[in-house]
PDB file of C-alpha atoms in Angstrom:
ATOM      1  CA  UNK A   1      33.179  18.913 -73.083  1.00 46.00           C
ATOM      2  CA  UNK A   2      32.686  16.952 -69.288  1.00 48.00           C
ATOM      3  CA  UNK A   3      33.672  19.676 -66.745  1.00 73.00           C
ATOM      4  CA  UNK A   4      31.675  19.901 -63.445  1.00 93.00           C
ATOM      5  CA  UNK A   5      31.620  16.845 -61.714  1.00 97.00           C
ATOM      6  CA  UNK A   6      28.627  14.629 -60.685  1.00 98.00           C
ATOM      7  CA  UNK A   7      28.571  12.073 -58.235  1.00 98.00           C
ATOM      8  CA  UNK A   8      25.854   9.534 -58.096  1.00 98.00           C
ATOM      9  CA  UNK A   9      25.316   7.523 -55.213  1.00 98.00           C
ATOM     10  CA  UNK A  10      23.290   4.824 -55.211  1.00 97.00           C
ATOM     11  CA  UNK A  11      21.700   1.218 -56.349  1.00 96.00           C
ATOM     12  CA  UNK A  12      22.527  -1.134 -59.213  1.00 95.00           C
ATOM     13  CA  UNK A  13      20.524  -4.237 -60.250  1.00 93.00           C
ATOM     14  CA  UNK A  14      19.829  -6.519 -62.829  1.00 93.00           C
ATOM     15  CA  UNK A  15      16.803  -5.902 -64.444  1.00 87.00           C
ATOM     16  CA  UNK A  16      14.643  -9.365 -65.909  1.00 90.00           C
ATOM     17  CA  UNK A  17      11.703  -8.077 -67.387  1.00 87.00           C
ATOM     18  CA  UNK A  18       8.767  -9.392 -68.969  1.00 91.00           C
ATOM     19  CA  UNK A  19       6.097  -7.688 -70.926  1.00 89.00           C
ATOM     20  CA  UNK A  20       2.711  -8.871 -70.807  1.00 91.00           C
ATOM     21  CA  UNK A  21      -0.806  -7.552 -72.420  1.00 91.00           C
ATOM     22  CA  UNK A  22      -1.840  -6.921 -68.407  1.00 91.00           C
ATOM     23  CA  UNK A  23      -0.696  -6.566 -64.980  1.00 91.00           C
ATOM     24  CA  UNK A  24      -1.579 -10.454 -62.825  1.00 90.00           C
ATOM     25  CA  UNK A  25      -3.675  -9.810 -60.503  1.00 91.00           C
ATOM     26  CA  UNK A  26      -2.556 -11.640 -56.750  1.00 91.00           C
ATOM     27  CA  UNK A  27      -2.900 -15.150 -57.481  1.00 93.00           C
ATOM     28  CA  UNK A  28      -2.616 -15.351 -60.760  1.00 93.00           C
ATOM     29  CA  UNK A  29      -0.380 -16.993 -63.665  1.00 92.00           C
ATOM     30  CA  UNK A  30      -0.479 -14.948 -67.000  1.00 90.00           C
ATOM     31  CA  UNK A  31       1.048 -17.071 -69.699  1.00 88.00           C
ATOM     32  CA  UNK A  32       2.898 -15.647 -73.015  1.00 76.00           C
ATOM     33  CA  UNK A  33       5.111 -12.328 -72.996  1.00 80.00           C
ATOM     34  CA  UNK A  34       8.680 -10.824 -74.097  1.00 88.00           C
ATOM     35  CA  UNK A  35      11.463 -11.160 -71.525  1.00 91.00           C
ATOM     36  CA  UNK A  36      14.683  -9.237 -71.343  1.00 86.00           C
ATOM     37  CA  UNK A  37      17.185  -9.423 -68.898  1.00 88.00           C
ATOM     38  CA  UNK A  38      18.845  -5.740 -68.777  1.00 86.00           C
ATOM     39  CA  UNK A  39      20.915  -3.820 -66.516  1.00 89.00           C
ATOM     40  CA  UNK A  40      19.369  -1.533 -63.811  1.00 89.00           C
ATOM     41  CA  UNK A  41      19.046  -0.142 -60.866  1.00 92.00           C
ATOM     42  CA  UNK A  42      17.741   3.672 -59.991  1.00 94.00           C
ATOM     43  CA  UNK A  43      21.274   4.730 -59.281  1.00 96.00           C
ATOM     44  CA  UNK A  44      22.966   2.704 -62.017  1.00 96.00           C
ATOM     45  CA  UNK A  45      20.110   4.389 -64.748  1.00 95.00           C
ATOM     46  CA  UNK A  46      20.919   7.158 -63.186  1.00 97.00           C
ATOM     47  CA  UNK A  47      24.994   7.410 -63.889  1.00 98.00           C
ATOM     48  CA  UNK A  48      24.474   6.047 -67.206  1.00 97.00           C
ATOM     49  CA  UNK A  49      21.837   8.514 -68.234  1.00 97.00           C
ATOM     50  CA  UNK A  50      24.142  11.536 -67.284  1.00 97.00           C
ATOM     51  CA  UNK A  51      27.096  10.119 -68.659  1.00 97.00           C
ATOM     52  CA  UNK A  52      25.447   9.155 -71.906  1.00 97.00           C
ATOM     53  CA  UNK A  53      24.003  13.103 -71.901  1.00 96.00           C
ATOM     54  CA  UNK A  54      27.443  14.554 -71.380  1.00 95.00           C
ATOM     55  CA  UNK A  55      28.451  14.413 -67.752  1.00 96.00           C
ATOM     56  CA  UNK A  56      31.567  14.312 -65.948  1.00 97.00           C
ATOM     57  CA  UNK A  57      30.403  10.804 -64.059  1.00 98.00           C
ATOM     58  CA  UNK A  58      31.554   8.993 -60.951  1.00 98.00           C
ATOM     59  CA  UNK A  59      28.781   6.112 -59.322  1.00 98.00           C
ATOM     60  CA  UNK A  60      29.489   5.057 -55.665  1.00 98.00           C
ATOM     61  CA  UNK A  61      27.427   1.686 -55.551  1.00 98.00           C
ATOM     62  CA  UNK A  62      28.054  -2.130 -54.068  1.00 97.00           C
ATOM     63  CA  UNK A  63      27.984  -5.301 -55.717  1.00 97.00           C
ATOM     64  CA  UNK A  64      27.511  -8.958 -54.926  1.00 95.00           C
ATOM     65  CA  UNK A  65      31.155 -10.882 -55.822  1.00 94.00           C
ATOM     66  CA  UNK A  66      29.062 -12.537 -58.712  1.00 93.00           C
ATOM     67  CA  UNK A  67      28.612 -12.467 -62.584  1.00 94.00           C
ATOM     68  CA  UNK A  68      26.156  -9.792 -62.269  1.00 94.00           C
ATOM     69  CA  UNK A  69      28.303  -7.606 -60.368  1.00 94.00           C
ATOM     70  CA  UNK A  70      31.395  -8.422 -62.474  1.00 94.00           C
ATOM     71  CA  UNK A  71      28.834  -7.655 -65.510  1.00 93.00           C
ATOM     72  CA  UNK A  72      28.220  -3.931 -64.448  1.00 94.00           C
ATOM     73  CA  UNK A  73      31.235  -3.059 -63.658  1.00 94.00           C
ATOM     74  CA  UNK A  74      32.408  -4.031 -66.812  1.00 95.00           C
ATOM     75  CA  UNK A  75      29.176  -2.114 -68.310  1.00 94.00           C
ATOM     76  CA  UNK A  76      29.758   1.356 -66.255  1.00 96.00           C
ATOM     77  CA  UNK A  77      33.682   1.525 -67.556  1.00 96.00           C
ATOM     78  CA  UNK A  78      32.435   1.064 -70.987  1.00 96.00           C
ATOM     79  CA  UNK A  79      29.975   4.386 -70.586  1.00 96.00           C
ATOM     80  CA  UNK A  80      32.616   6.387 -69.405  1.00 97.00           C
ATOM     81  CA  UNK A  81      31.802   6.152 -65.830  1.00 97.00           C
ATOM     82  CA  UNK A  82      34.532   6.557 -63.159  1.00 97.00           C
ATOM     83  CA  UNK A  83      33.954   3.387 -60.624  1.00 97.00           C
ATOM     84  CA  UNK A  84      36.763   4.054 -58.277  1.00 96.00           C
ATOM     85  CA  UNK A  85      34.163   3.395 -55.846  1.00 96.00           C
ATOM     86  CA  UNK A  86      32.264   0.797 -56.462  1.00 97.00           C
ATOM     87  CA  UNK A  87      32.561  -1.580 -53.825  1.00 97.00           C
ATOM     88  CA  UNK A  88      31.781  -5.884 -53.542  1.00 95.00           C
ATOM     89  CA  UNK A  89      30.110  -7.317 -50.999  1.00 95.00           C
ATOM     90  CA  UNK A  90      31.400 -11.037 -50.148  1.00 93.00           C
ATOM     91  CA  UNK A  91      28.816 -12.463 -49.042  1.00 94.00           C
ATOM     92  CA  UNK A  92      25.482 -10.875 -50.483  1.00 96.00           C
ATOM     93  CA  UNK A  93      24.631 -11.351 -54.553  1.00 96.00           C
ATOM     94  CA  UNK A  94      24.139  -8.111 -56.935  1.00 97.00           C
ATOM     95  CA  UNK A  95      20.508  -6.697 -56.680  1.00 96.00           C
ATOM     96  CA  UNK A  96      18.214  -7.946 -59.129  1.00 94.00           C
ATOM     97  CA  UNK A  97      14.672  -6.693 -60.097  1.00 87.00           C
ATOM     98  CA  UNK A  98      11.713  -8.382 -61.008  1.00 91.00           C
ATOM     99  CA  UNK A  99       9.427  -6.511 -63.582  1.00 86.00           C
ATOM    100  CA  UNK A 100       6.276  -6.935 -65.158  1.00 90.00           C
ATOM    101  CA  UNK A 101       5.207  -4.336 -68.370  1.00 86.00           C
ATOM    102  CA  UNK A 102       1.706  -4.481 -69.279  1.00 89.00           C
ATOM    103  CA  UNK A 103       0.490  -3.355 -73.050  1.00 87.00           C
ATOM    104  CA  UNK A 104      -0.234   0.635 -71.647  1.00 85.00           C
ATOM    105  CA  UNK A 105       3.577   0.994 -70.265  1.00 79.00           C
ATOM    106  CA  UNK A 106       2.440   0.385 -66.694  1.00 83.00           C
ATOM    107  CA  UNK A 107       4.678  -1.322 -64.751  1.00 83.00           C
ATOM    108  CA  UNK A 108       5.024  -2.948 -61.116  1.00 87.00           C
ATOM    109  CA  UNK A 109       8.706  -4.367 -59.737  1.00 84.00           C
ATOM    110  CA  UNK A 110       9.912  -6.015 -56.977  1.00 88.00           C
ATOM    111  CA  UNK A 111      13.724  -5.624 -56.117  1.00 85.00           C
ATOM    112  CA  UNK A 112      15.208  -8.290 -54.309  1.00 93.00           C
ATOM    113  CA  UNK A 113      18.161  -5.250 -52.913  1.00 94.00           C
ATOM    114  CA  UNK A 114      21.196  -7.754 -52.454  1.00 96.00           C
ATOM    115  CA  UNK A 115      24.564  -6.160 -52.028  1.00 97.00           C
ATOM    116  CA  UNK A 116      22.840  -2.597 -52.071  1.00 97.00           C
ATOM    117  CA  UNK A 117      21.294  -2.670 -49.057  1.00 96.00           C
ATOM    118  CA  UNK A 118      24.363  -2.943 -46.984  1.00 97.00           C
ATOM    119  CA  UNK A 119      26.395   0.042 -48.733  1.00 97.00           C
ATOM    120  CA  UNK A 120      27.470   1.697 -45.654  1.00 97.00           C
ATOM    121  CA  UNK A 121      28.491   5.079 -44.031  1.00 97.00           C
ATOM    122  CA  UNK A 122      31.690   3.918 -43.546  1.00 97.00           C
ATOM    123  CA  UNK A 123      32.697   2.986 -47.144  1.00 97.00           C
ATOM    124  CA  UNK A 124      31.212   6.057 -48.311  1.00 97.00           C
ATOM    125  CA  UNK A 125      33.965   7.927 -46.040  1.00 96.00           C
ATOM    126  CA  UNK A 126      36.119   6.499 -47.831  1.00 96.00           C
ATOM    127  CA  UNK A 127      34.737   8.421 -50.684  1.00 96.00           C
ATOM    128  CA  UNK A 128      34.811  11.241 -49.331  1.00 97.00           C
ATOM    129  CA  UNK A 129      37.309  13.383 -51.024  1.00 96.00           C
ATOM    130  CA  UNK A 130      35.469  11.861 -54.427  1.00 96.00           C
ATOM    131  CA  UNK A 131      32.312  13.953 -52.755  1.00 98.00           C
ATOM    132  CA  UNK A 132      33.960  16.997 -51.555  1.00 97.00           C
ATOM    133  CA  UNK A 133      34.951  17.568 -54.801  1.00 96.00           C
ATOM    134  CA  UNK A 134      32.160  17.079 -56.731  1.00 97.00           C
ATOM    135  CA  UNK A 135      29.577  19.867 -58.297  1.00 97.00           C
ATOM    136  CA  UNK A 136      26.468  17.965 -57.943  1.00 98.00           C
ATOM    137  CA  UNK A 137      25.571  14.668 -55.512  1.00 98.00           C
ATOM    138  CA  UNK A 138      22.773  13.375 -56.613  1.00 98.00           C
ATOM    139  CA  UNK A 139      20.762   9.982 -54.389  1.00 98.00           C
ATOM    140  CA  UNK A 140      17.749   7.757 -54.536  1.00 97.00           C
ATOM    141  CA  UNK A 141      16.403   5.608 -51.590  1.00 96.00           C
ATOM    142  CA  UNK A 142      17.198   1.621 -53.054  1.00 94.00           C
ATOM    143  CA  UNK A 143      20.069   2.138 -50.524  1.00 97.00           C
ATOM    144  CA  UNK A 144      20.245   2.380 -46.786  1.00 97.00           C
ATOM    145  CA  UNK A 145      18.623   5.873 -45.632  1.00 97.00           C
ATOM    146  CA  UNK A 146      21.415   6.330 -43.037  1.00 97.00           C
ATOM    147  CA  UNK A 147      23.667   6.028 -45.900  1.00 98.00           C
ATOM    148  CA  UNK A 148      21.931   8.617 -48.025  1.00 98.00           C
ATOM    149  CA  UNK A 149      21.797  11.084 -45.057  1.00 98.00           C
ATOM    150  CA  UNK A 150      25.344  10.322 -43.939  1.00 98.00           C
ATOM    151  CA  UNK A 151      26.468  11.853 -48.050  1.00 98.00           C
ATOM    152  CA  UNK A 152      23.831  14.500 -48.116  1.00 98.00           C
ATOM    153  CA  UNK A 153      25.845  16.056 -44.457  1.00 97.00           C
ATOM    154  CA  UNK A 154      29.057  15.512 -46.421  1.00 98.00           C
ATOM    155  CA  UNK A 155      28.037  17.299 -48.997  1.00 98.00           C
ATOM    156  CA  UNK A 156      26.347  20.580 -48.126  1.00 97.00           C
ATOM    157  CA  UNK A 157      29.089  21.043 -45.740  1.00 97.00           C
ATOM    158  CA  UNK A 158      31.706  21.121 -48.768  1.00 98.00           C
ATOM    159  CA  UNK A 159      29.095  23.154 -50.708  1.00 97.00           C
ATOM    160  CA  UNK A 160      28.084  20.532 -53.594  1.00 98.00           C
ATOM    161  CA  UNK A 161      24.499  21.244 -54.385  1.00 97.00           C
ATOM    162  CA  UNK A 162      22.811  17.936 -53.408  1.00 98.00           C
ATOM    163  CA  UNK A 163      20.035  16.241 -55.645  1.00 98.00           C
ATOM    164  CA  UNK A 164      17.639  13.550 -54.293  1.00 98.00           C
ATOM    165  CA  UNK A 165      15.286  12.362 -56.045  1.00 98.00           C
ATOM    166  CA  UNK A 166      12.834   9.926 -53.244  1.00 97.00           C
ATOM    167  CA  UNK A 167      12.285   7.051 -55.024  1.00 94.00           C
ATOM    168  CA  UNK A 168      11.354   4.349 -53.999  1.00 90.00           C
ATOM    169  CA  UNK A 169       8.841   6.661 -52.009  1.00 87.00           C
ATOM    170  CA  UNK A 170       9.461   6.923 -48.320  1.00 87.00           C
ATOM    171  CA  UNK A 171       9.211   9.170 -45.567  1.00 85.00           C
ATOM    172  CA  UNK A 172      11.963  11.913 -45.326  1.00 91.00           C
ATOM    173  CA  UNK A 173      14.174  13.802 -42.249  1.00 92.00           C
ATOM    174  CA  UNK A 174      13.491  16.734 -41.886  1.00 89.00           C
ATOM    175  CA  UNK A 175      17.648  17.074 -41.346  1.00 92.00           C
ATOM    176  CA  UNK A 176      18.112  15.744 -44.994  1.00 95.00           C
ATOM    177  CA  UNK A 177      15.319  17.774 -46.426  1.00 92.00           C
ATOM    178  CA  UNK A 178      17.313  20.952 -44.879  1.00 92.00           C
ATOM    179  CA  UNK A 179      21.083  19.593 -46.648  1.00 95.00           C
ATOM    180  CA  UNK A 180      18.510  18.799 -50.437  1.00 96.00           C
ATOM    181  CA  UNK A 181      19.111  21.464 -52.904  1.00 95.00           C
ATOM    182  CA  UNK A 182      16.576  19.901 -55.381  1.00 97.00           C
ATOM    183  CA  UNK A 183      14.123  17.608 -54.595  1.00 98.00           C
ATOM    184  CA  UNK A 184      13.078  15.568 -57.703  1.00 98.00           C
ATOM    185  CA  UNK A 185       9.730  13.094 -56.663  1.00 97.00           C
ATOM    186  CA  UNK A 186       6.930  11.649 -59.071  1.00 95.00           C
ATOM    187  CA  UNK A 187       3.288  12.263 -57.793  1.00 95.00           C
ATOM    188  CA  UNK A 188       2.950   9.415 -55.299  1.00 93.00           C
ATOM    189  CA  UNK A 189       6.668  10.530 -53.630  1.00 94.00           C
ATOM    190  CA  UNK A 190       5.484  13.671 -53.929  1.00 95.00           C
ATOM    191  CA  UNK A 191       2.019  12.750 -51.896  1.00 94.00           C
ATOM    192  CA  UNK A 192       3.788  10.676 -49.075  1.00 92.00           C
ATOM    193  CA  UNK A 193       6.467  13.533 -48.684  1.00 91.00           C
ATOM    194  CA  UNK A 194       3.767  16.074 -48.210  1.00 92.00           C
ATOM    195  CA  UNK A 195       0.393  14.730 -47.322  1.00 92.00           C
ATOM    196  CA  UNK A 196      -1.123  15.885 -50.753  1.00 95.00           C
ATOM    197  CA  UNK A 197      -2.682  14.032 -53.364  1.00 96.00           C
ATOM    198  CA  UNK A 198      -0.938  14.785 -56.733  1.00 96.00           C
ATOM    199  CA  UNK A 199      -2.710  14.945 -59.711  1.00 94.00           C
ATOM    200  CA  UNK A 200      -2.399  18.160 -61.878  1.00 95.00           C
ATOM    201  CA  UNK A 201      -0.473  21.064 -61.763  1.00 97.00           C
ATOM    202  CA  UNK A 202      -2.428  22.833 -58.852  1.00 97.00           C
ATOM    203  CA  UNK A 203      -2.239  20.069 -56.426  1.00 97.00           C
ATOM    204  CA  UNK A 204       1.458  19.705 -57.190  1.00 97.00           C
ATOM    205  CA  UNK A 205       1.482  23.452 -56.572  1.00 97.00           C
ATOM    206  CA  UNK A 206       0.189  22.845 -52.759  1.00 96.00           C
ATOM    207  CA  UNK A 207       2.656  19.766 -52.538  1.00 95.00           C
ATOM    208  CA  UNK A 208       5.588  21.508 -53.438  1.00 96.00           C
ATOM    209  CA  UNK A 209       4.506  24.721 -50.774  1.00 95.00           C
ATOM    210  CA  UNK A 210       4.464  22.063 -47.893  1.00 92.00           C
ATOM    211  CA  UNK A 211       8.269  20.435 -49.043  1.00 91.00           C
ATOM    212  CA  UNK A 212       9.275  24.442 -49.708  1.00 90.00           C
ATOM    213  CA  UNK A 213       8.482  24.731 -46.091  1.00 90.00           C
ATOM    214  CA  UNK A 214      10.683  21.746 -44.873  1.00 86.00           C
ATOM    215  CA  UNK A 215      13.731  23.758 -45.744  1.00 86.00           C
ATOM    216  CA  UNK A 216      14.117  22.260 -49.740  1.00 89.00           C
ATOM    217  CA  UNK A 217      15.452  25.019 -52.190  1.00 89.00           C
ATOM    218  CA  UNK A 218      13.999  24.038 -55.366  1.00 96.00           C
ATOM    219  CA  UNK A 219      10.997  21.463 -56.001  1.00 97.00           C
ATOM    220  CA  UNK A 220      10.735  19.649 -59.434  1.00 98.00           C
ATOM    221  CA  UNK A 221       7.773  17.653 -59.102  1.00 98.00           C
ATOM    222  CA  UNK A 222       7.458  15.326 -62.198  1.00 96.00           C
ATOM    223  CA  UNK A 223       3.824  15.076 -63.699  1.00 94.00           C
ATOM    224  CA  UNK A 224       4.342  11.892 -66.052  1.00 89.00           C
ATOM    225  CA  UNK A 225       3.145  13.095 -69.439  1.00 88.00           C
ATOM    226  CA  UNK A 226       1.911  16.718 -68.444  1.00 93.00           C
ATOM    227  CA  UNK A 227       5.909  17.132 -67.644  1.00 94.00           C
ATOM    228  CA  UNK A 228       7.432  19.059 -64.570  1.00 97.00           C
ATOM    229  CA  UNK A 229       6.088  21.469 -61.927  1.00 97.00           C
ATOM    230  CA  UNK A 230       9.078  23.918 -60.382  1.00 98.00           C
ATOM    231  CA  UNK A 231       8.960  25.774 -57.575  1.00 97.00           C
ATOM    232  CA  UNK A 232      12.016  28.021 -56.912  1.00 96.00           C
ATOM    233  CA  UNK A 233      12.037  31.334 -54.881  1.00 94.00           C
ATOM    234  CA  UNK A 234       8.562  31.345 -54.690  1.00 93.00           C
ATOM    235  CA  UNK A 235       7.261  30.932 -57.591  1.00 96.00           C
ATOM    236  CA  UNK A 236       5.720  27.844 -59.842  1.00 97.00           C
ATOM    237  CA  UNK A 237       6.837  27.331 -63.214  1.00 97.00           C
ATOM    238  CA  UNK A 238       4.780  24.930 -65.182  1.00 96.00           C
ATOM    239  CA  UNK A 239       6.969  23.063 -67.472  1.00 96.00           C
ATOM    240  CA  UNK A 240       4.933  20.937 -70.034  1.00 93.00           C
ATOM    241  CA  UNK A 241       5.920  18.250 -72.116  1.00 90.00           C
ATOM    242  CA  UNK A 242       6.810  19.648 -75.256  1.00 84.00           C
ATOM    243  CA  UNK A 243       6.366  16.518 -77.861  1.00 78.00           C
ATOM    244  CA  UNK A 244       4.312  14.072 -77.196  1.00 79.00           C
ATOM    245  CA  UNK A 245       5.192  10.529 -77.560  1.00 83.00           C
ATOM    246  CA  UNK A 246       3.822   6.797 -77.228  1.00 82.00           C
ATOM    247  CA  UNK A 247       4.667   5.359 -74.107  1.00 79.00           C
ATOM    248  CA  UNK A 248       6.095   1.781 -74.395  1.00 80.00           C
ATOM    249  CA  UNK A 249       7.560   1.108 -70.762  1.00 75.00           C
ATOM    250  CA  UNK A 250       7.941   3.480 -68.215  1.00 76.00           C
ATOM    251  CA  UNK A 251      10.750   1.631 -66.370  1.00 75.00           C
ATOM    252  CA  UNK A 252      13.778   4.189 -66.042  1.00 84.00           C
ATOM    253  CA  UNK A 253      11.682   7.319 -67.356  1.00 92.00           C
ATOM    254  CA  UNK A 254      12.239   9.200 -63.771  1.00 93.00           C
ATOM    255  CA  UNK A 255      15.947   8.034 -63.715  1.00 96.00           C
ATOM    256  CA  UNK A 256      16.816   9.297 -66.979  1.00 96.00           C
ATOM    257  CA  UNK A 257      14.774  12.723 -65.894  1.00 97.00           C
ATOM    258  CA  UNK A 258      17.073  13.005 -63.384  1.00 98.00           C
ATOM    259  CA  UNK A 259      20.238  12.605 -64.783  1.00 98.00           C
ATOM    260  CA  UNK A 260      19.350  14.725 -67.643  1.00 97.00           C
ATOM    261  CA  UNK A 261      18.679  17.428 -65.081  1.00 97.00           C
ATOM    262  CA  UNK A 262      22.131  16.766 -63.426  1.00 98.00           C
ATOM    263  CA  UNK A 263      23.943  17.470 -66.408  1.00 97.00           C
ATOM    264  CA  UNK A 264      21.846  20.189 -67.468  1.00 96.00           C
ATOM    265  CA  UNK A 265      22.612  22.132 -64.268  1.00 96.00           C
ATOM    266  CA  UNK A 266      25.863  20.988 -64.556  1.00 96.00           C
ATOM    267  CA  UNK A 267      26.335  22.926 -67.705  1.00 95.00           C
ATOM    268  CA  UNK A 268      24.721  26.332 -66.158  1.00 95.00           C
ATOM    269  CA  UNK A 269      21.683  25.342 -68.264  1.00 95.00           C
ATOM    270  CA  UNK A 270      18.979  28.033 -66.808  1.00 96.00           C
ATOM    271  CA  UNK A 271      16.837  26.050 -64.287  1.00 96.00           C
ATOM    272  CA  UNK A 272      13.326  25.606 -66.595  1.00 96.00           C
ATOM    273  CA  UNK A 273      15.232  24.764 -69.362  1.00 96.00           C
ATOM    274  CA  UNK A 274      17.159  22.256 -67.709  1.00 96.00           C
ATOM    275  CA  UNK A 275      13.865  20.604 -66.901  1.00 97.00           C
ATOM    276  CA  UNK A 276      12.447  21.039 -70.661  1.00 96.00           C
ATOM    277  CA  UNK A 277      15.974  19.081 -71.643  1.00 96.00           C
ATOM    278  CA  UNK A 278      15.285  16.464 -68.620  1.00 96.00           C
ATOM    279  CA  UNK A 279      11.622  15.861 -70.305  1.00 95.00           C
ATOM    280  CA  UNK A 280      12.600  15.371 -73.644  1.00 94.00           C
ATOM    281  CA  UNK A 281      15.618  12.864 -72.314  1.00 95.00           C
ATOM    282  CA  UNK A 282      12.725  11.369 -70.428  1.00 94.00           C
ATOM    283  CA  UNK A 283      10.190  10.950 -73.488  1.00 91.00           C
ATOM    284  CA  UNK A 284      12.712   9.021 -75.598  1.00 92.00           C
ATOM    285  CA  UNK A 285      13.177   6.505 -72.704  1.00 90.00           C
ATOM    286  CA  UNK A 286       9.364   5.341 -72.636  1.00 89.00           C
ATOM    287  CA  UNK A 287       9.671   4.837 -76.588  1.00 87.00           C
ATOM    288  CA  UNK A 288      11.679   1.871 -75.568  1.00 86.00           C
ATOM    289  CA  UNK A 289      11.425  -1.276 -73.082  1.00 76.00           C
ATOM    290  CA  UNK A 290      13.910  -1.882 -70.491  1.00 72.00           C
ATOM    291  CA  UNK A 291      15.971   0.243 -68.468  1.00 76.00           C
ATOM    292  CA  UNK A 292      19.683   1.580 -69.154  1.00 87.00           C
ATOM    293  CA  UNK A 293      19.036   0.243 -73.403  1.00 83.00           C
ATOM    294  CA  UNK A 294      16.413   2.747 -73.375  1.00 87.00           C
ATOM    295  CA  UNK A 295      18.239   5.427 -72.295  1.00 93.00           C
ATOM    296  CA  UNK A 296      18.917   8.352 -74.741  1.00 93.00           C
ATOM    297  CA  UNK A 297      22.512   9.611 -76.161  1.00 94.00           C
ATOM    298  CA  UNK A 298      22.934  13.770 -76.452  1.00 94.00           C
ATOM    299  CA  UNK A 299      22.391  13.387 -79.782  1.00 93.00           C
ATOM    300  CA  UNK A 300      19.449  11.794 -79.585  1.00 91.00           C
ATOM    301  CA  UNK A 301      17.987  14.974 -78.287  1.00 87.00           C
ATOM    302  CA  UNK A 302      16.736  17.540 -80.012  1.00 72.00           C
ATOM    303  CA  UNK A 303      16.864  20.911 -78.812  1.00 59.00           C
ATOM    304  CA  UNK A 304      14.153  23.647 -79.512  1.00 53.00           C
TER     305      UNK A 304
END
């Protein structure tokens, strides 16, 4: 049953991917490949992956007034996602995303950001109640940063926990680290935030000490296939992958991660098994190309 409710605030693009047997290198024209054209965007994935997993859903995005735009919104109604604000821009097109797969799941993307990069702080006030009123709030960084900042104050003053996950990396205030109740970054987010290379579990453990310090609650640092490093009152809690699976694309692996999480907390799901259900929501994704079609349903995942 949906109950608590989760706001996500953020992008939404159109994903056109091809898949290719290797990355080009700069200069270079690789013929041959499998192209989709899917729906995406970090925020977008996002909504969709904790709507699909059993959230109570709202997405605050921007469109272009186009046939992409029209497309999504179309899309997000049909997975049970409230869009009361979803805004269009008039003049800018929908964000689309450029993405190249290579034959080990590796990917690279460019996004041109379109209509998402002009989602403002004044059309998120008018949101506001939507945000008060929510559980959870949880942001990326394919939208303006004032933006993002502007929610995260709106937020911890009402008391919803706030969720950011810092992707695309990029540096951080230290005012929004102090209004994050979970942080949620990969291993290069993870380095940039904190000055620490990231590349097993005890070099995530002196990452996470330096964002601990910047005020952050609880640090989920995701480890790819060795799964999730928590730190929460502190302590570290190493939380491994528990099947493991072949990777076909990585695109949308983090986003479902952190949806799944969302929904998990939102359920009063203890905090490490929250993140063992966010990795297993997360492993079925990179069994799958593209974006939102590889996201998982709740009963697609199995529970120990």
């Amino acid at each position: 049953m949906k109950t608590k409710k989760i706001i996500v605030l953020g992008s939404c693009n159109t994903d056109m991917v091809i898949k290719t047997d290797r990355l080009p290198v700069p200069g270079e024209t690789i013929l041959g490949g499998e192209f989709l054209m899917t729906p995406g965007g970090k925020g977008a994935n996002q909504a969709v992956a904790a709507s699909r997993l059993g959230g109570n859903v709202s997405f605050i995005t921007k469109t272009g007034n186009d046939i992409f735009g029209r497309q999504s919104l179309e899309l997000y109604q049909n997975e049970n996602i409230n869009t009361d604000c979803i805004f269009s821009d008039p003049e800018n097109p929908s964000g689309v995303a450029l993405i190249t797969v290579d034959k080990n799941a590796e990917n690279c993307i460019v996004v041109a950001s379109g209509a998402n990069k002009t989602l403002s702080k004044e059309e998120v006030d008018t949101c506001r109640a939507h945000i008060e009123n929510a559980d959870i709030l949880l942001m990326q960084f394919e939208i303006p940063m004032e933006t993002v900042e502007y929610a995260a104050e709106i937020a911890a003053k009402a008391g919803v926990k706030v969720i950011i996950n810092p992707a695309p990396a990029s540096h951080i205030s230290d005012e929004l680290l102090k209004n994050t109740h979970v942080l949620i970054p990969n291993m290069t987010e993870a380095e940039i935030i904190s000055g620490i290379k990231v590349s097993d579990w005890e070099s995530a453990k002196k990452a996470a000490d330096i964002m601990n310090e910047k005020g952050v609650d609880i640090i989920i640092i995701t480890l790819g296939s060795l799964g999730a490093l928590l730190k929460m009152d502190g302590e570290y809690y190493e939380v491994p992958v528990e099947v493991k699976v072949k990777a076909v694309d990585t695109t949308a692996a983090g986003d479902t991660f952190c949806g799944a999480l969302c929904v998990a907390i939102s359920e009063d799901m203890p905090i490490r098994e929250a993140i063992a259900f966010a990795n297993r929501a997360a492993g079925i994704t990179v069994t799958k190309m593209g974006a939102q079609v590889s996201i998982p349903y709740r009963k697609d995942i199995t529970l120990p």
